[in-house]
PDB file of C-alpha atoms in Angstrom:
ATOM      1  CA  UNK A1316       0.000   0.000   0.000  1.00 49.00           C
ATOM      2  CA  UNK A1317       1.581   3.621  -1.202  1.00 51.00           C
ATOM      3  CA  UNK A1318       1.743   4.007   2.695  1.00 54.00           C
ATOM      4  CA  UNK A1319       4.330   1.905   3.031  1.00 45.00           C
ATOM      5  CA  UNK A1320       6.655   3.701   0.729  1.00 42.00           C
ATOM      6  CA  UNK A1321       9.089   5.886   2.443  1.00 37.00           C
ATOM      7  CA  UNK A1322       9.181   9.136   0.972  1.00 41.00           C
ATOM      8  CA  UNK A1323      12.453  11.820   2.412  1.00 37.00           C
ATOM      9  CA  UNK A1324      10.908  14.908   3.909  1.00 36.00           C
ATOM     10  CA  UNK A1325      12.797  17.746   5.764  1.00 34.00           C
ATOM     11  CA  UNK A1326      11.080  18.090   8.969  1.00 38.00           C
ATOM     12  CA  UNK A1327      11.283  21.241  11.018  1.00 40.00           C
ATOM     13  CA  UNK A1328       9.544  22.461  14.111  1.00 41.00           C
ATOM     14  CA  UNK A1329       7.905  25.523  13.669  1.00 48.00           C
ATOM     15  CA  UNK A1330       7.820  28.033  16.537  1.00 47.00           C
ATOM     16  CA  UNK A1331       4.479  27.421  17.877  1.00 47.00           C
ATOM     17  CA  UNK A1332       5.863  24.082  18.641  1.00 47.00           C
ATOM     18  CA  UNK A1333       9.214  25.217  19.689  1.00 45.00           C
ATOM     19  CA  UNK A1334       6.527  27.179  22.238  1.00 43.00           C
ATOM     20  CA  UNK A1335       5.018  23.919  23.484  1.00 45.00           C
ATOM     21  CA  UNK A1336       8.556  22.366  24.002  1.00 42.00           C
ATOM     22  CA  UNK A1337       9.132  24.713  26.426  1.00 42.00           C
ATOM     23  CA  UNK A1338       6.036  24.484  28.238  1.00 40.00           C
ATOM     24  CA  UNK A1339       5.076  20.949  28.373  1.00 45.00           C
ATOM     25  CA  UNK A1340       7.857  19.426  30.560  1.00 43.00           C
ATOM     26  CA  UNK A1341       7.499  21.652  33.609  1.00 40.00           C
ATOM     27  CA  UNK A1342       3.683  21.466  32.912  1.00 41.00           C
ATOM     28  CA  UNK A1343       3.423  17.402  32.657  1.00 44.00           C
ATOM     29  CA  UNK A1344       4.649  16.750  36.463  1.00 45.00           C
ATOM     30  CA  UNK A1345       1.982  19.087  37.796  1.00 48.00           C
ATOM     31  CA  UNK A1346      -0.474  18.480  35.446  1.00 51.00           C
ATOM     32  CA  UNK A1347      -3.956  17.284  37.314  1.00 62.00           C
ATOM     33  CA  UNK A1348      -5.217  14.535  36.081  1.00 74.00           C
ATOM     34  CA  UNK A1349      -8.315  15.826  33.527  1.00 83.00           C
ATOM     35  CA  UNK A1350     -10.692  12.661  32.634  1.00 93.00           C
ATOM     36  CA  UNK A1351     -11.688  10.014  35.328  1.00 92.00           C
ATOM     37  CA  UNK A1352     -10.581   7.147  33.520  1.00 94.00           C
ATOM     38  CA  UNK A1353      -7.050   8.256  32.974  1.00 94.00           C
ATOM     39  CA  UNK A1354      -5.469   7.551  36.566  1.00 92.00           C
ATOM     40  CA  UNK A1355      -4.488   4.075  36.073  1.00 92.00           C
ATOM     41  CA  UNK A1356      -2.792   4.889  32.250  1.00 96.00           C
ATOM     42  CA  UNK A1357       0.798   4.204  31.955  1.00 95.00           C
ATOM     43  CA  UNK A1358       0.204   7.754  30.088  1.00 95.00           C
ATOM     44  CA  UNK A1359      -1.351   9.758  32.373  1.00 95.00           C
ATOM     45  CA  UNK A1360       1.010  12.297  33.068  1.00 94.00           C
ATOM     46  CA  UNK A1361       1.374  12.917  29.213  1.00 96.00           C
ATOM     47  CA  UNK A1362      -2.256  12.788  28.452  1.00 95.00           C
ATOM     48  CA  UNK A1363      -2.390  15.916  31.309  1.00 94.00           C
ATOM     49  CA  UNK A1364      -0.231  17.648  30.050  1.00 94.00           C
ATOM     50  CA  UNK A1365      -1.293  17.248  26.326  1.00 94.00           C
ATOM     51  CA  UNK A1366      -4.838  17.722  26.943  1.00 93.00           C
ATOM     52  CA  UNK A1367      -4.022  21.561  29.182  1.00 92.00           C
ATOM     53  CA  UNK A1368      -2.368  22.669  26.272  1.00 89.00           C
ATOM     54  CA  UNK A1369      -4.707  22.238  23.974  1.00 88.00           C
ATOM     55  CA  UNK A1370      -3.275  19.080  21.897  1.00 89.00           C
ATOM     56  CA  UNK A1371      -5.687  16.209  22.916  1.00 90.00           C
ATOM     57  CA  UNK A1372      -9.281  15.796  23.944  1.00 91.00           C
ATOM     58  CA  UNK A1373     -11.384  13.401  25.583  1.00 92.00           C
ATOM     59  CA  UNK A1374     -15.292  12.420  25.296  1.00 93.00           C
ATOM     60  CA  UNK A1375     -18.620  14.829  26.054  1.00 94.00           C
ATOM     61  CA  UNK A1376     -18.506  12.349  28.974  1.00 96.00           C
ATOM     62  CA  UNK A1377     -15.552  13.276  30.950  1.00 95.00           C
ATOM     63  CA  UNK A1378     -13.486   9.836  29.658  1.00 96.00           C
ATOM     64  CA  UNK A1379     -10.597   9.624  27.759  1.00 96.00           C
ATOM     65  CA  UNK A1380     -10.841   5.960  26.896  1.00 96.00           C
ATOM     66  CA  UNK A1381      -6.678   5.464  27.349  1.00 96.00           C
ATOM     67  CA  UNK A1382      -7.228   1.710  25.668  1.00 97.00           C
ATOM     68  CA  UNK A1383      -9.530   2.641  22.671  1.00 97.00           C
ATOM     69  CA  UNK A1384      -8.192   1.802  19.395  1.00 97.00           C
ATOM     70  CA  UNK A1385      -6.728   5.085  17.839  1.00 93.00           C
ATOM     71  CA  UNK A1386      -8.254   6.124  14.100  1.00 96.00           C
ATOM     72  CA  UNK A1387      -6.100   7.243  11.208  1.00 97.00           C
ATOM     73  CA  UNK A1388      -7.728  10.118  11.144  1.00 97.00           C
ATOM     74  CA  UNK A1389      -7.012  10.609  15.054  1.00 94.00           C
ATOM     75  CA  UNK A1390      -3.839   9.767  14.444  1.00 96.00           C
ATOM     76  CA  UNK A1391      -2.848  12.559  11.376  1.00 97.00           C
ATOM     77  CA  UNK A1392      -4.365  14.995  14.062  1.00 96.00           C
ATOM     78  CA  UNK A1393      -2.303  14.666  16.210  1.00 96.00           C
ATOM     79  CA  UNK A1394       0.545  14.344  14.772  1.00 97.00           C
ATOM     80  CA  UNK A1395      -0.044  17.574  12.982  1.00 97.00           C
ATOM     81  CA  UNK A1396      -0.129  19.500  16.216  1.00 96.00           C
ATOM     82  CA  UNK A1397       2.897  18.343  17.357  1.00 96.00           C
ATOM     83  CA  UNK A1398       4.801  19.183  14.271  1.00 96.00           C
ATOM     84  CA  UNK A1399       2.950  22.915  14.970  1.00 95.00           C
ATOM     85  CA  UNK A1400       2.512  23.084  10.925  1.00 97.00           C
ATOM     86  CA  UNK A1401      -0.738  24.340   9.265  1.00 98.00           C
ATOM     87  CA  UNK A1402      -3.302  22.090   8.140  1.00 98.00           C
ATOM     88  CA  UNK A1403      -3.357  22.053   4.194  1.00 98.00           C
ATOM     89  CA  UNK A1404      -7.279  21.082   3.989  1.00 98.00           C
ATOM     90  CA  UNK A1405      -6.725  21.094  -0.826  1.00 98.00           C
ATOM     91  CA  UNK A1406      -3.620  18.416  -0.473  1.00 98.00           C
ATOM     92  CA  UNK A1407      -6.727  15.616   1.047  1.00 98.00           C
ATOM     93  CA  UNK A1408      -8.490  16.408  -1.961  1.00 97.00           C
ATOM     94  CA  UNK A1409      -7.594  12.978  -4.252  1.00 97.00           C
ATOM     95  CA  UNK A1410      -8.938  10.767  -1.412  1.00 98.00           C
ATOM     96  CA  UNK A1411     -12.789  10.658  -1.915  1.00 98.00           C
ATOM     97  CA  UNK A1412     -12.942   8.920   1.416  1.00 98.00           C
ATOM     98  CA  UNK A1413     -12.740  12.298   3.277  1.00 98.00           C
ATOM     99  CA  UNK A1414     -15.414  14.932   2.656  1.00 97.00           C
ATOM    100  CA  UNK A1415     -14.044  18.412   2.411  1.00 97.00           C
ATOM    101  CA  UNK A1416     -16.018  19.532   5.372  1.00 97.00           C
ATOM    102  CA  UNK A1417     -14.522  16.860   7.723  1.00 98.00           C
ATOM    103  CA  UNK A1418     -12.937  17.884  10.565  1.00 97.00           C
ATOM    104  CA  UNK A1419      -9.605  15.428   9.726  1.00 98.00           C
ATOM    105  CA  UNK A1420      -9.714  17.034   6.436  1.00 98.00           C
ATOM    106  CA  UNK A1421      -7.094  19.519   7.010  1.00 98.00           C
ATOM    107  CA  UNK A1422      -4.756  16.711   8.690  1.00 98.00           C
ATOM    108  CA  UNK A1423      -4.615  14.826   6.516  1.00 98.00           C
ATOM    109  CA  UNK A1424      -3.606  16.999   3.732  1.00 98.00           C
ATOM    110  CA  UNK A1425      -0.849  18.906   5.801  1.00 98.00           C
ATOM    111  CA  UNK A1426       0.483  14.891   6.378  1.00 98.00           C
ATOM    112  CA  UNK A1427      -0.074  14.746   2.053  1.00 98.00           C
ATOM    113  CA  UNK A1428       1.802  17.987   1.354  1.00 98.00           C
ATOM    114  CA  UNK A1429       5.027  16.489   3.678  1.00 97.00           C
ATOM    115  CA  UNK A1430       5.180  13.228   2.043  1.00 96.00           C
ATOM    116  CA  UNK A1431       4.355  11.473   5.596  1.00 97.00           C
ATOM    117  CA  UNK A1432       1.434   9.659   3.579  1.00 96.00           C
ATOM    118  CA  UNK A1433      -0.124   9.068  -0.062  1.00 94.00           C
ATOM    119  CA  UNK A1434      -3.349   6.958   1.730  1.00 96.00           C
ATOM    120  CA  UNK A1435      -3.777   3.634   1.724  1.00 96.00           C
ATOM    121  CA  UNK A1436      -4.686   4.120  -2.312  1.00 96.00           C
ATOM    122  CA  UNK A1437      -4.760   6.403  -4.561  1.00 95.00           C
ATOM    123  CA  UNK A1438      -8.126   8.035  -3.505  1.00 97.00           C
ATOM    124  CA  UNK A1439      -8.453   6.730  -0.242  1.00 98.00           C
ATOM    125  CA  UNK A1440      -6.693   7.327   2.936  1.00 98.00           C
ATOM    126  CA  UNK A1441      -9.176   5.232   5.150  1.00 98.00           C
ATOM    127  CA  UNK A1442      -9.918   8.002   8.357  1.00 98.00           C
ATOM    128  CA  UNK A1443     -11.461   5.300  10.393  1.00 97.00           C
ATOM    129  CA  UNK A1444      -9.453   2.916  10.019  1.00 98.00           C
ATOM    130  CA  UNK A1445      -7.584   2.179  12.997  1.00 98.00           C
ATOM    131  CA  UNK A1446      -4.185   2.276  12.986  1.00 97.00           C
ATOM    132  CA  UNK A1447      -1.606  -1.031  14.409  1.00 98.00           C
ATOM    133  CA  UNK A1448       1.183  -0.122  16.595  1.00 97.00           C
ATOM    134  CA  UNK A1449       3.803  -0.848  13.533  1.00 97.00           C
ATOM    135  CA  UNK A1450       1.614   1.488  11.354  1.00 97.00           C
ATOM    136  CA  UNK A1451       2.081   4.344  14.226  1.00 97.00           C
ATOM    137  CA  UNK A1452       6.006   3.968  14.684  1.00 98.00           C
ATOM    138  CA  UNK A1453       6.276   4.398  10.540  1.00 98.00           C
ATOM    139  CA  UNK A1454       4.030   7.563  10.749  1.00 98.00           C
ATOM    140  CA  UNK A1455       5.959   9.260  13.625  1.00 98.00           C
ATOM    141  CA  UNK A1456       9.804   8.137  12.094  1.00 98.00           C
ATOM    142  CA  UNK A1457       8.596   9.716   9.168  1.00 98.00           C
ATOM    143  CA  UNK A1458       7.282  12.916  11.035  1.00 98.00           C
ATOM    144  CA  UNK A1459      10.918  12.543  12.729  1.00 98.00           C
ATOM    145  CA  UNK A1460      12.131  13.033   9.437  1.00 97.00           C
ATOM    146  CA  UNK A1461      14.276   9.905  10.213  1.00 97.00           C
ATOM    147  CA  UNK A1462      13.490   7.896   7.406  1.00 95.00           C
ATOM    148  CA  UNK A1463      17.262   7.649   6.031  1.00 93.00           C
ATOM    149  CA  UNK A1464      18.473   6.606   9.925  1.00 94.00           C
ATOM    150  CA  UNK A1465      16.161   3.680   9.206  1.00 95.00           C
ATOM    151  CA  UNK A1466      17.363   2.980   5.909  1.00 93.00           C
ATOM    152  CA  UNK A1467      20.722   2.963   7.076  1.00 90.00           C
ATOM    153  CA  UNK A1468      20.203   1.047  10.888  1.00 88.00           C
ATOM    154  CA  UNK A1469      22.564  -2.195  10.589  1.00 81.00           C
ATOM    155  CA  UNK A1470      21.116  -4.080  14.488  1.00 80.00           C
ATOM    156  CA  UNK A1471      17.823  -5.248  14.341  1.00 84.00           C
ATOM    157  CA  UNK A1472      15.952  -4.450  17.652  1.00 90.00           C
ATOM    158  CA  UNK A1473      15.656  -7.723  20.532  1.00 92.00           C
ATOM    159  CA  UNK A1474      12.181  -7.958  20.161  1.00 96.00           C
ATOM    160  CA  UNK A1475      11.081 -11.871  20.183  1.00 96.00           C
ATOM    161  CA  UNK A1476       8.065 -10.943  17.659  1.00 97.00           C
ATOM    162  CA  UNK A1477      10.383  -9.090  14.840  1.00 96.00           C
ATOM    163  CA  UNK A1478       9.510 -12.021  12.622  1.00 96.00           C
ATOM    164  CA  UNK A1479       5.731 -10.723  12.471  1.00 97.00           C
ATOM    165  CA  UNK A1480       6.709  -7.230  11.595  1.00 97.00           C
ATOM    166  CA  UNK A1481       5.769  -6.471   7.709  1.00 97.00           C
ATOM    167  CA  UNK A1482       8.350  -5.727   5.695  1.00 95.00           C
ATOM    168  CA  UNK A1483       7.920  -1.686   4.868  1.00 95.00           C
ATOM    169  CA  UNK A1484       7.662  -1.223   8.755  1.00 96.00           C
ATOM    170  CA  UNK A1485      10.918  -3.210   9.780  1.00 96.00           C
ATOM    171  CA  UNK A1486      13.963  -0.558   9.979  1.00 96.00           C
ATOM    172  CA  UNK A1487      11.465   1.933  11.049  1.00 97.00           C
ATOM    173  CA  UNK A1488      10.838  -0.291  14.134  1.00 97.00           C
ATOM    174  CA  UNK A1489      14.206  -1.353  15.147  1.00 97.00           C
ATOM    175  CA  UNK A1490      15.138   2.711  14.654  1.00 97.00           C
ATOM    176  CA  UNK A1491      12.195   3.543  17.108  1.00 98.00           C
ATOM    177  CA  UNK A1492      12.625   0.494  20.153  1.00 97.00           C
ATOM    178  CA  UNK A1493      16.913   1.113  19.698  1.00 96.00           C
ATOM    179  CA  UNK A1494      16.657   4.876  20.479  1.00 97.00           C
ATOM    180  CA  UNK A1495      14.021   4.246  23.293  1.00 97.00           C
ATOM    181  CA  UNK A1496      10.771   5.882  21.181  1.00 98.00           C
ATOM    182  CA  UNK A1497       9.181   3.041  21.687  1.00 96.00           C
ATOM    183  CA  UNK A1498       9.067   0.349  24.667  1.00 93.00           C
ATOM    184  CA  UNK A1499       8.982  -3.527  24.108  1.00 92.00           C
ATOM    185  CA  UNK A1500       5.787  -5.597  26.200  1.00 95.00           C
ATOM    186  CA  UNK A1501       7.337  -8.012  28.568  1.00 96.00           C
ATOM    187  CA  UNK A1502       6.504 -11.788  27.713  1.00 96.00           C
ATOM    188  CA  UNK A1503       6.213 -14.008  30.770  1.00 97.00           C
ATOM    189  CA  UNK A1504      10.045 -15.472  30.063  1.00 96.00           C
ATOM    190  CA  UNK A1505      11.765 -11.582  30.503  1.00 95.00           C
ATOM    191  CA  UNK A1506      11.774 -11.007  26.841  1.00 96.00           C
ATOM    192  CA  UNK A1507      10.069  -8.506  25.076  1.00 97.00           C
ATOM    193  CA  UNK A1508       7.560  -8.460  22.129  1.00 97.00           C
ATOM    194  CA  UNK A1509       6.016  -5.416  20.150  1.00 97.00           C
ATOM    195  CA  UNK A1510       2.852  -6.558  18.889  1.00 98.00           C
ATOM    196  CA  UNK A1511       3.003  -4.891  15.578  1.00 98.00           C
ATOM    197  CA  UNK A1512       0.315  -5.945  14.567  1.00 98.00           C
ATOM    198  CA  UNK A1513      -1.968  -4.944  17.294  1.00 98.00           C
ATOM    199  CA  UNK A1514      -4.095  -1.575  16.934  1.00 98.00           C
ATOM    200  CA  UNK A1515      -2.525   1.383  18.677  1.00 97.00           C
ATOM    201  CA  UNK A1516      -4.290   2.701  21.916  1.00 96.00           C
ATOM    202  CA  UNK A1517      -5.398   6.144  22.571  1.00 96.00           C
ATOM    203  CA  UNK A1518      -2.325   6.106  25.648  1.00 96.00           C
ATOM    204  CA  UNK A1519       0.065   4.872  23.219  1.00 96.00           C
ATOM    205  CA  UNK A1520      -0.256   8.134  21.173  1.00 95.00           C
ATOM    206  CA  UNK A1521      -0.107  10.249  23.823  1.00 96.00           C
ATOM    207  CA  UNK A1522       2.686   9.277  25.252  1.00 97.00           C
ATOM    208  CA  UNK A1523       4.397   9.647  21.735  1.00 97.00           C
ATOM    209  CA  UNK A1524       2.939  12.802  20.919  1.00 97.00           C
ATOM    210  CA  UNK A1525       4.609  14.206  23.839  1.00 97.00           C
ATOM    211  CA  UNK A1526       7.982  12.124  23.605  1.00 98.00           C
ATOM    212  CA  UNK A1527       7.951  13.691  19.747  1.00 98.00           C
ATOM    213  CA  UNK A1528       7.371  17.110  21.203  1.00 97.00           C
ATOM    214  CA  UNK A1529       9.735  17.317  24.560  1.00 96.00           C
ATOM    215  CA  UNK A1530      12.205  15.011  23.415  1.00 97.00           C
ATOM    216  CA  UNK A1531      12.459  15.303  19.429  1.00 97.00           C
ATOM    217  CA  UNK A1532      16.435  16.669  19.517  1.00 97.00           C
ATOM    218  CA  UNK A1533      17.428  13.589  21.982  1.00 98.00           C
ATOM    219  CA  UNK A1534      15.965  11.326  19.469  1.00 98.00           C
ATOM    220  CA  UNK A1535      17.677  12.526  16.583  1.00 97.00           C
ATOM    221  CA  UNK A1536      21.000  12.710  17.896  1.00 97.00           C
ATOM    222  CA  UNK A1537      20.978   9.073  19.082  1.00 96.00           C
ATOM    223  CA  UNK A1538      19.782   7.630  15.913  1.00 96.00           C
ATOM    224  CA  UNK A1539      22.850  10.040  14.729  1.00 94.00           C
ATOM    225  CA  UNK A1540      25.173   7.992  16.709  1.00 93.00           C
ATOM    226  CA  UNK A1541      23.447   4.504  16.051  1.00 91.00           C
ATOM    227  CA  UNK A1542      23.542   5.374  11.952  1.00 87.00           C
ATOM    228  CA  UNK A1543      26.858   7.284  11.492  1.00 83.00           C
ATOM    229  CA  UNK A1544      24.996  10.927  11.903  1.00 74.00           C
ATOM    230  CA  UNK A1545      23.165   9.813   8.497  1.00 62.00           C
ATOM    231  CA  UNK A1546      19.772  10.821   9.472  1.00 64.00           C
ATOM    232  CA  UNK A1547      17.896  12.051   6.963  1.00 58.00           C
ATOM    233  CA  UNK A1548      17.159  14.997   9.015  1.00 58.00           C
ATOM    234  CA  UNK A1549      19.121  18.093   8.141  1.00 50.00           C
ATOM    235  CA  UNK A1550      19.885  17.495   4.459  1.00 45.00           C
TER     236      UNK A1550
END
């Protein structure tokens, strides 16, 4: 699917999120928790702190469902906001999936104009679709602008399910777990698997909306050192 094909981008952080950088980690330590269902998240802090300034939302009843499945749609959102760039509502236009008074409309098209994503076909990018855990890693390397560092990572990560991850998603993976973006799940024997295949939680994306947002300029300089400094990034 023409999502899986990498395209290079030059990714750079505008200053309304340079703005949010500097806010967010004082703000996510004293952040009060916001929904009532978001106490026992492994996110909590990060879904705080995300949803004070403005980046995430919960539901008309006062949950944030931390373990829903996350929609593409959802997903091109947020990532948009954390990359503070402007939505480009005319770039959607080829995917007669989304109506051009959608909300996601915008999102999607900024994602378009970047080369993040072409859809999942020519004229569809599939908004409610939700989106598996592999699929999330290859959306936020590529909003990294990391895709080279991927191309170029020589160790694949120690995660005991590797085997199950599809092909287009691989490098992108073993980038993301080997410069700590994303976490392994602990099987019963000590080792860890990544479930790629599993849809991506509403917690999941929080926590690496905000990682992408605090943390972006510790992530490129380690996949830096893991890839020879051939990132991608500042071509």
């Amino acid at each position: 699917m023409p999502d899986q094909q990498l395209r290079k981008t030059l990714i750079r952080v505008p200053a309304a999120a340079m703005l949010l950088l500097a806010i967010l980690p004082a703000a996510v330590f004293g952040a009060a928790e916001p929904f009532k269902d978001s106490s026992n998240s492994y996110a909590k802090q990060e879904i705080a702190s995300l949803t004070q300034s403005g980046m995430i939302s919960g539901y008309g009843d006062g949950t944030f469902q931390p373990k829903k499945e996350m929609t593409r749609a959802e997903l091109a959102k947020i990532i948009v906001k954390s990359m503070g760039v402007s939505e480009q509502p005319e770039m959607a236009a080829s995917f007669k999936d989304v109506k051009p008074d959608c909300w996601c409309v915008g999102y999607i098209g900024a994602l378009v104009a970047m080369g993040i994503t072409k859809g999942t076909s020519e004229t569809e990018f599939s908004p409610e679709a939700p989106i598996t855990r592999q699929e999330l890693v290859v959306f936020f390397i590529r909003a990294f602008g990391l895709e080279d560092a991927a191309e170029n990572i020589k160790k694949k990560a120690n995660l005991s399910d590797m085997k199950d991850v599809s092909k287009y998603a691989l490098n992108d993976v073993s980038l993301a777990y080997q410069i700590g973006f994303v976490n392994g799940i602990e099987n019963a024997d000590g080792s860890l698997r990544f479930d790629p295949n599993e849809y991506a939680e509403r917690q999941a994306l929080a926590r690496l909306a905000y990682e992408f947002i605090t943390n972006k300029p510790a992530y490129l300089d380690k996949a830096a050192t893991l890839t020879g400094g051939k990132t991608g990034s500042d071509e």
